[in-house]
Amino acid sequence: MVLLIHGSGPGVTAHANWRPIFPALSQNFRVIAPDMLGFGYTAIPDDMTFTMDTWLSHLTGFLDALDIEECAIVGNSFGGAVALHLTARQPERVRRVVLMGSSGISFPLTPGLDAVWGYEPSRDAMREMLRLFAFRNDLVGDELVEDRYQASMRPGVQEAYSAMFPPPRQHSIDALALPETAFGNITCETLLIHGWDDRIVPVDVSRRLAELLPHARLHIISECGHWVQIEKADEFRTLVSDFLGTDLTDTSSAAVTGGAPTPSHHTGVADSVLHQ
């Protein structure tokens, strides 16, 4: 079983983040992609405070509700930080980890990430924000802009988003960071994938993560920004598939839509692999 954890861009959902690779991944693995608390279609309890402990409680509750005792994880950006924290705290639950453009250590706030987390809803703002993710601007078409803009305008979405990453936003980067002393708890193999031209999370973050993680390999892709799974989809699928290997193969479950209950909220989820 492979768990996909999306990033933290405005208007993001698990489906929007991972849909280019769902068909290929599901040929070899059972893949599940929840909307993390505060994003997408997952219900938000009243007076929710967004912290790493909150996100981990939500994610472990989600896995428990589906009776998933062990999985591999693919984490994108913010999702990579969540994956690192979960693996450090519950190493017996995670077989392998793929980190794509991941945060998870402290680094200086980039102008790109500041713009993403500081998003104020408008179509023009969404277009400019999405262009920060991609190396090639032609990937940011009108349909994508409209879909993400409309997603960011759903009731309560912007209020939750602005509460997650308020200024000064360097604090949010630091809050997502795993203490360096905790990396020794992560004993599984880890694959790091990063776009050389990433303007959101610098490639040096993955270089440092590769030094900290005991069993890590790093793959850097040129002419690629923060959207490796979209800009270099074929290469990404091959990398992940080769890394995860046949020992994780499980195609017994197809796609799940809707969600599974957790102790306090409903989770939007898509049930759905990666070149070296």
mmCIF file of C-alpha atoms in Angstrom, residues 38-252:
data_model
loop_
_atom_site.group_PDB
_atom_site.id
_atom_site.type_symbol
_atom_site.label_atom_id
_atom_site.label_comp_id
_atom_site.label_asym_id
_atom_site.label_seq_id
_atom_site.Cartn_x
_atom_site.Cartn_y
_atom_site.Cartn_z
ATOM 1 C CA GLY A 38 -7.343 22.008 6.279
ATOM 2 C CA PHE A 39 -7.145 21.134 2.580
ATOM 3 C CA GLY A 40 -9.529 19.912 -0.078
ATOM 4 C CA TYR A 41 -12.746 18.231 0.976
ATOM 5 C CA THR A 42 -11.771 17.074 4.445
ATOM 6 C CA ALA A 43 -14.101 18.572 7.031
ATOM 7 C CA ILE A 44 -12.515 21.014 9.480
ATOM 8 C CA PRO A 45 -13.672 20.898 13.106
ATOM 9 C CA ASP A 46 -14.497 24.204 14.769
ATOM 10 C CA ASP A 47 -11.623 26.080 16.431
ATOM 11 C CA MET A 48 -9.023 23.837 14.806
ATOM 12 C CA THR A 49 -5.368 24.739 15.346
ATOM 13 C CA PHE A 50 -3.090 23.564 12.560
ATOM 14 C CA THR A 51 0.096 22.010 13.901
ATOM 15 C CA MET A 52 2.229 19.019 12.990
ATOM 16 C CA ASP A 53 0.675 17.115 15.886
ATOM 17 C CA THR A 54 -2.781 17.883 14.465
ATOM 18 C CA TRP A 55 -1.861 16.660 10.989
ATOM 19 C CA LEU A 56 -0.222 13.508 12.364
ATOM 20 C CA SER A 57 -3.233 12.744 14.553
ATOM 21 C CA HIS A 58 -5.500 13.141 11.533
ATOM 22 C CA LEU A 59 -3.297 10.962 9.323
ATOM 23 C CA THR A 60 -2.830 8.152 11.822
ATOM 24 C CA GLY A 61 -6.566 8.207 12.566
ATOM 25 C CA PHE A 62 -7.216 7.909 8.837
ATOM 26 C CA LEU A 63 -4.860 4.937 8.480
ATOM 27 C CA ASP A 64 -6.341 3.277 11.556
ATOM 28 C CA ALA A 65 -9.868 3.725 10.193
ATOM 29 C CA LEU A 66 -8.821 1.851 7.040
ATOM 30 C CA ASP A 67 -6.984 -0.844 9.052
ATOM 31 C CA ILE A 68 -3.675 0.050 7.380
ATOM 32 C CA GLU A 69 -0.885 -1.084 9.678
ATOM 33 C CA GLU A 70 2.038 -0.537 7.292
ATOM 34 C CA CYS A 71 2.605 1.438 4.099
ATOM 35 C CA ALA A 72 5.090 3.225 1.902
ATOM 36 C CA ILE A 73 4.720 7.001 1.731
ATOM 37 C CA VAL A 74 5.222 9.501 -1.080
ATOM 38 C CA GLY A 75 5.242 13.067 0.260
ATOM 39 C CA ASN A 76 5.227 16.254 -1.804
ATOM 40 C CA SER A 77 6.710 19.406 -0.216
ATOM 41 C CA PHE A 78 4.616 19.947 2.945
ATOM 42 C CA GLY A 79 3.572 16.314 2.573
ATOM 43 C CA GLY A 80 7.212 15.302 2.717
ATOM 44 C CA ALA A 81 7.593 16.990 6.093
ATOM 45 C CA VAL A 82 4.507 15.151 7.373
ATOM 46 C CA ALA A 83 5.949 11.883 6.045
ATOM 47 C CA LEU A 84 9.247 12.480 7.857
ATOM 48 C CA HIS A 85 7.530 13.213 11.171
ATOM 49 C CA LEU A 86 5.272 10.171 10.889
ATOM 50 C CA THR A 87 8.197 7.899 10.008
ATOM 51 C CA ALA A 88 10.345 9.221 12.860
ATOM 52 C CA ARG A 89 7.548 8.738 15.389
ATOM 53 C CA GLN A 90 6.164 5.429 14.082
ATOM 54 C CA PRO A 91 9.015 3.784 12.143
ATOM 55 C CA GLU A 92 7.358 0.373 12.359
ATOM 56 C CA ARG A 93 4.471 1.703 10.274
ATOM 57 C CA VAL A 94 6.493 2.918 7.273
ATOM 58 C CA ARG A 95 8.300 0.580 4.865
ATOM 59 C CA ARG A 96 9.832 3.126 2.484
ATOM 60 C CA VAL A 97 9.594 6.859 1.882
ATOM 61 C CA VAL A 98 9.732 9.002 -1.255
ATOM 62 C CA LEU A 99 10.210 12.742 -0.708
ATOM 63 C CA MET A 100 9.525 15.073 -3.638
ATOM 64 C CA GLY A 101 10.563 18.724 -3.336
ATOM 65 C CA SER A 102 10.251 18.127 0.370
ATOM 66 C CA SER A 103 10.481 20.430 3.321
ATOM 67 C CA GLY A 104 11.267 18.931 6.713
ATOM 68 C CA ILE A 105 14.310 20.908 7.809
ATOM 69 C CA SER A 106 14.686 24.602 8.490
ATOM 70 C CA PHE A 107 15.740 26.756 5.540
ATOM 71 C CA PRO A 108 15.415 30.467 4.739
ATOM 72 C CA LEU A 109 11.962 31.415 3.454
ATOM 73 C CA THR A 110 12.067 31.766 -0.333
ATOM 74 C CA PRO A 111 10.164 34.523 -2.168
ATOM 75 C CA GLY A 112 8.290 31.772 -3.994
ATOM 76 C CA LEU A 113 7.080 30.039 -0.841
ATOM 77 C CA ASP A 114 6.224 33.369 0.757
ATOM 78 C CA ALA A 115 4.033 34.161 -2.260
ATOM 79 C CA VAL A 116 2.362 30.725 -2.154
ATOM 80 C CA TRP A 117 1.521 30.842 1.536
ATOM 81 C CA GLY A 118 0.517 34.501 1.260
ATOM 82 C CA TYR A 119 -1.981 33.863 -1.553
ATOM 83 C CA GLU A 120 -5.088 36.070 -1.621
ATOM 84 C CA PRO A 121 -7.807 34.691 -3.921
ATOM 85 C CA SER A 122 -8.033 36.037 -7.454
ATOM 86 C CA ARG A 123 -7.544 34.448 -10.863
ATOM 87 C CA ASP A 124 -4.496 36.604 -11.606
ATOM 88 C CA ALA A 125 -2.938 35.765 -8.244
ATOM 89 C CA MET A 126 -3.569 32.062 -8.820
ATOM 90 C CA ARG A 127 -1.979 32.198 -12.282
ATOM 91 C CA GLU A 128 1.133 33.953 -10.965
ATOM 92 C CA MET A 129 1.352 31.594 -8.029
ATOM 93 C CA LEU A 130 1.095 28.474 -10.216
ATOM 94 C CA ARG A 131 3.817 29.815 -12.504
ATOM 95 C CA LEU A 132 6.151 29.740 -9.511
ATOM 96 C CA PHE A 133 5.660 25.968 -9.292
ATOM 97 C CA ALA A 134 6.511 25.158 -12.905
ATOM 98 C CA PHE A 135 9.734 25.491 -14.889
ATOM 99 C CA ARG A 136 7.628 25.946 -18.041
ATOM 100 C CA ASN A 137 4.845 28.519 -17.988
ATOM 101 C CA ASP A 138 2.915 26.712 -20.733
ATOM 102 C CA LEU A 139 1.914 24.125 -18.131
ATOM 103 C CA VAL A 140 -0.198 26.777 -16.421
ATOM 104 C CA GLY A 141 -3.268 26.900 -18.653
ATOM 105 C CA ASP A 142 -6.599 28.622 -18.155
ATOM 106 C CA GLU A 143 -8.379 25.423 -17.093
ATOM 107 C CA LEU A 144 -5.835 24.678 -14.376
ATOM 108 C CA VAL A 145 -5.970 28.260 -13.123
ATOM 109 C CA GLU A 146 -9.762 28.214 -13.004
ATOM 110 C CA ASP A 147 -9.942 24.831 -11.262
ATOM 111 C CA ARG A 148 -7.482 25.836 -8.556
ATOM 112 C CA TYR A 149 -9.023 29.288 -8.171
ATOM 113 C CA GLN A 150 -12.509 27.864 -7.696
ATOM 114 C CA ALA A 151 -11.144 25.336 -5.207
ATOM 115 C CA SER A 152 -9.546 28.151 -3.227
ATOM 116 C CA MET A 153 -12.886 30.009 -3.128
ATOM 117 C CA ARG A 154 -14.964 27.274 -1.516
ATOM 118 C CA PRO A 155 -16.511 28.344 1.805
ATOM 119 C CA GLY A 156 -14.011 28.285 4.647
ATOM 120 C CA VAL A 157 -11.022 27.305 2.509
ATOM 121 C CA GLN A 158 -9.188 30.640 2.478
ATOM 122 C CA GLU A 159 -9.864 31.215 6.156
ATOM 123 C CA ALA A 160 -8.279 27.869 7.006
ATOM 124 C CA TYR A 161 -5.399 28.421 4.586
ATOM 125 C CA SER A 162 -4.454 31.826 5.946
ATOM 126 C CA ALA A 163 -4.578 30.422 9.487
ATOM 127 C CA MET A 164 -2.115 27.663 8.602
ATOM 128 C CA PHE A 165 0.774 29.793 7.388
ATOM 129 C CA PRO A 166 0.493 33.320 8.839
ATOM 130 C CA PRO A 167 3.361 35.816 8.783
ATOM 131 C CA PRO A 168 6.129 35.739 9.741
ATOM 132 C CA ARG A 169 6.190 32.638 7.546
ATOM 133 C CA GLN A 170 9.695 31.572 8.491
ATOM 134 C CA HIS A 171 8.029 30.285 11.641
ATOM 135 C CA SER A 172 5.908 27.897 9.543
ATOM 136 C CA ILE A 173 9.000 26.447 7.863
ATOM 137 C CA ASP A 174 10.629 25.915 11.234
ATOM 138 C CA ALA A 175 7.440 24.337 12.634
ATOM 139 C CA LEU A 176 7.472 21.751 9.822
ATOM 140 C CA ALA A 177 11.124 20.860 10.487
ATOM 141 C CA LEU A 178 12.047 17.555 12.077
ATOM 142 C CA PRO A 179 14.732 17.940 14.776
ATOM 143 C CA GLU A 180 18.032 16.701 13.371
ATOM 144 C CA THR A 181 18.404 14.313 16.298
ATOM 145 C CA ALA A 182 15.207 12.538 15.189
ATOM 146 C CA PHE A 183 16.479 11.548 11.754
ATOM 147 C CA GLY A 184 18.274 8.575 13.283
ATOM 148 C CA ASN A 185 14.847 7.078 14.039
ATOM 149 C CA ILE A 186 14.155 6.780 10.310
ATOM 150 C CA THR A 187 15.718 3.457 9.407
ATOM 151 C CA CYS A 188 13.812 2.668 6.205
ATOM 152 C CA GLU A 189 15.139 3.434 2.749
ATOM 153 C CA THR A 190 14.330 6.899 1.434
ATOM 154 C CA LEU A 191 14.314 8.293 -2.103
ATOM 155 C CA LEU A 192 14.559 12.067 -2.535
ATOM 156 C CA ILE A 193 13.492 13.640 -5.844
ATOM 157 C CA HIS A 194 13.942 17.359 -6.482
ATOM 158 C CA GLY A 195 13.680 19.716 -9.437
ATOM 159 C CA TRP A 196 16.892 21.653 -10.010
ATOM 160 C CA ASP A 197 14.915 24.816 -10.778
ATOM 161 C CA ASP A 198 12.562 24.631 -7.782
ATOM 162 C CA ARG A 199 11.674 28.170 -6.650
ATOM 163 C CA ILE A 200 9.542 27.066 -3.699
ATOM 164 C CA VAL A 201 11.820 24.695 -1.766
ATOM 165 C CA PRO A 202 15.515 24.988 -2.718
ATOM 166 C CA VAL A 203 17.264 21.878 -3.994
ATOM 167 C CA ASP A 204 19.805 22.269 -1.182
ATOM 168 C CA VAL A 205 17.061 21.150 1.223
ATOM 169 C CA SER A 206 17.036 17.696 -0.375
ATOM 170 C CA ARG A 207 20.818 17.645 -0.397
ATOM 171 C CA ARG A 208 20.823 18.211 3.357
ATOM 172 C CA LEU A 209 18.053 15.662 3.908
ATOM 173 C CA ALA A 210 20.135 13.111 2.003
ATOM 174 C CA GLU A 211 22.973 13.742 4.455
ATOM 175 C CA LEU A 212 20.708 13.394 7.504
ATOM 176 C CA LEU A 213 18.753 10.304 6.494
ATOM 177 C CA PRO A 214 20.646 7.068 7.208
ATOM 178 C CA HIS A 215 19.542 5.194 4.055
ATOM 179 C CA ALA A 216 18.858 7.827 1.401
ATOM 180 C CA ARG A 217 19.419 8.296 -2.290
ATOM 181 C CA LEU A 218 18.939 11.617 -4.088
ATOM 182 C CA HIS A 219 17.773 12.215 -7.675
ATOM 183 C CA ILE A 220 17.912 15.803 -9.011
ATOM 184 C CA ILE A 221 16.111 16.579 -12.276
ATOM 185 C CA SER A 222 17.174 19.493 -14.478
ATOM 186 C CA GLU A 223 14.745 21.875 -16.199
ATOM 187 C CA CYS A 224 12.151 21.081 -13.565
ATOM 188 C CA GLY A 225 10.540 23.162 -10.854
ATOM 189 C CA HIS A 226 8.424 22.162 -7.854
ATOM 190 C CA TRP A 227 6.043 20.007 -9.931
ATOM 191 C CA VAL A 228 8.185 16.938 -10.642
ATOM 192 C CA GLN A 229 5.149 14.636 -10.788
ATOM 193 C CA ILE A 230 3.649 16.847 -13.522
ATOM 194 C CA GLU A 231 6.660 18.251 -15.385
ATOM 195 C CA LYS A 232 8.579 14.959 -15.455
ATOM 196 C CA ALA A 233 5.714 12.535 -14.958
ATOM 197 C CA ASP A 234 7.208 9.556 -16.838
ATOM 198 C CA GLU A 235 10.546 9.846 -15.066
ATOM 199 C CA PHE A 236 8.803 10.303 -11.728
ATOM 200 C CA ARG A 237 6.658 7.202 -12.200
ATOM 201 C CA THR A 238 9.669 5.092 -13.157
ATOM 202 C CA LEU A 239 11.753 6.334 -10.241
ATOM 203 C CA VAL A 240 9.083 5.547 -7.709
ATOM 204 C CA SER A 241 8.127 2.192 -9.188
ATOM 205 C CA ASP A 242 11.739 1.027 -9.254
ATOM 206 C CA PHE A 243 12.339 2.243 -5.711
ATOM 207 C CA LEU A 244 9.214 0.792 -4.147
ATOM 208 C CA GLY A 245 9.704 -2.513 -5.926
ATOM 209 C CA THR A 246 7.517 -5.525 -6.332
ATOM 210 C CA ASP A 247 7.427 -6.356 -2.617
ATOM 211 C CA LEU A 248 4.807 -3.635 -2.150
ATOM 212 C CA THR A 249 2.674 -4.662 -5.106
ATOM 213 C CA ASP A 250 -1.028 -4.853 -4.209
ATOM 214 C CA THR A 251 -3.733 -4.154 -6.750
ATOM 215 C CA SER A 252 -6.549 -5.661 -4.726
#
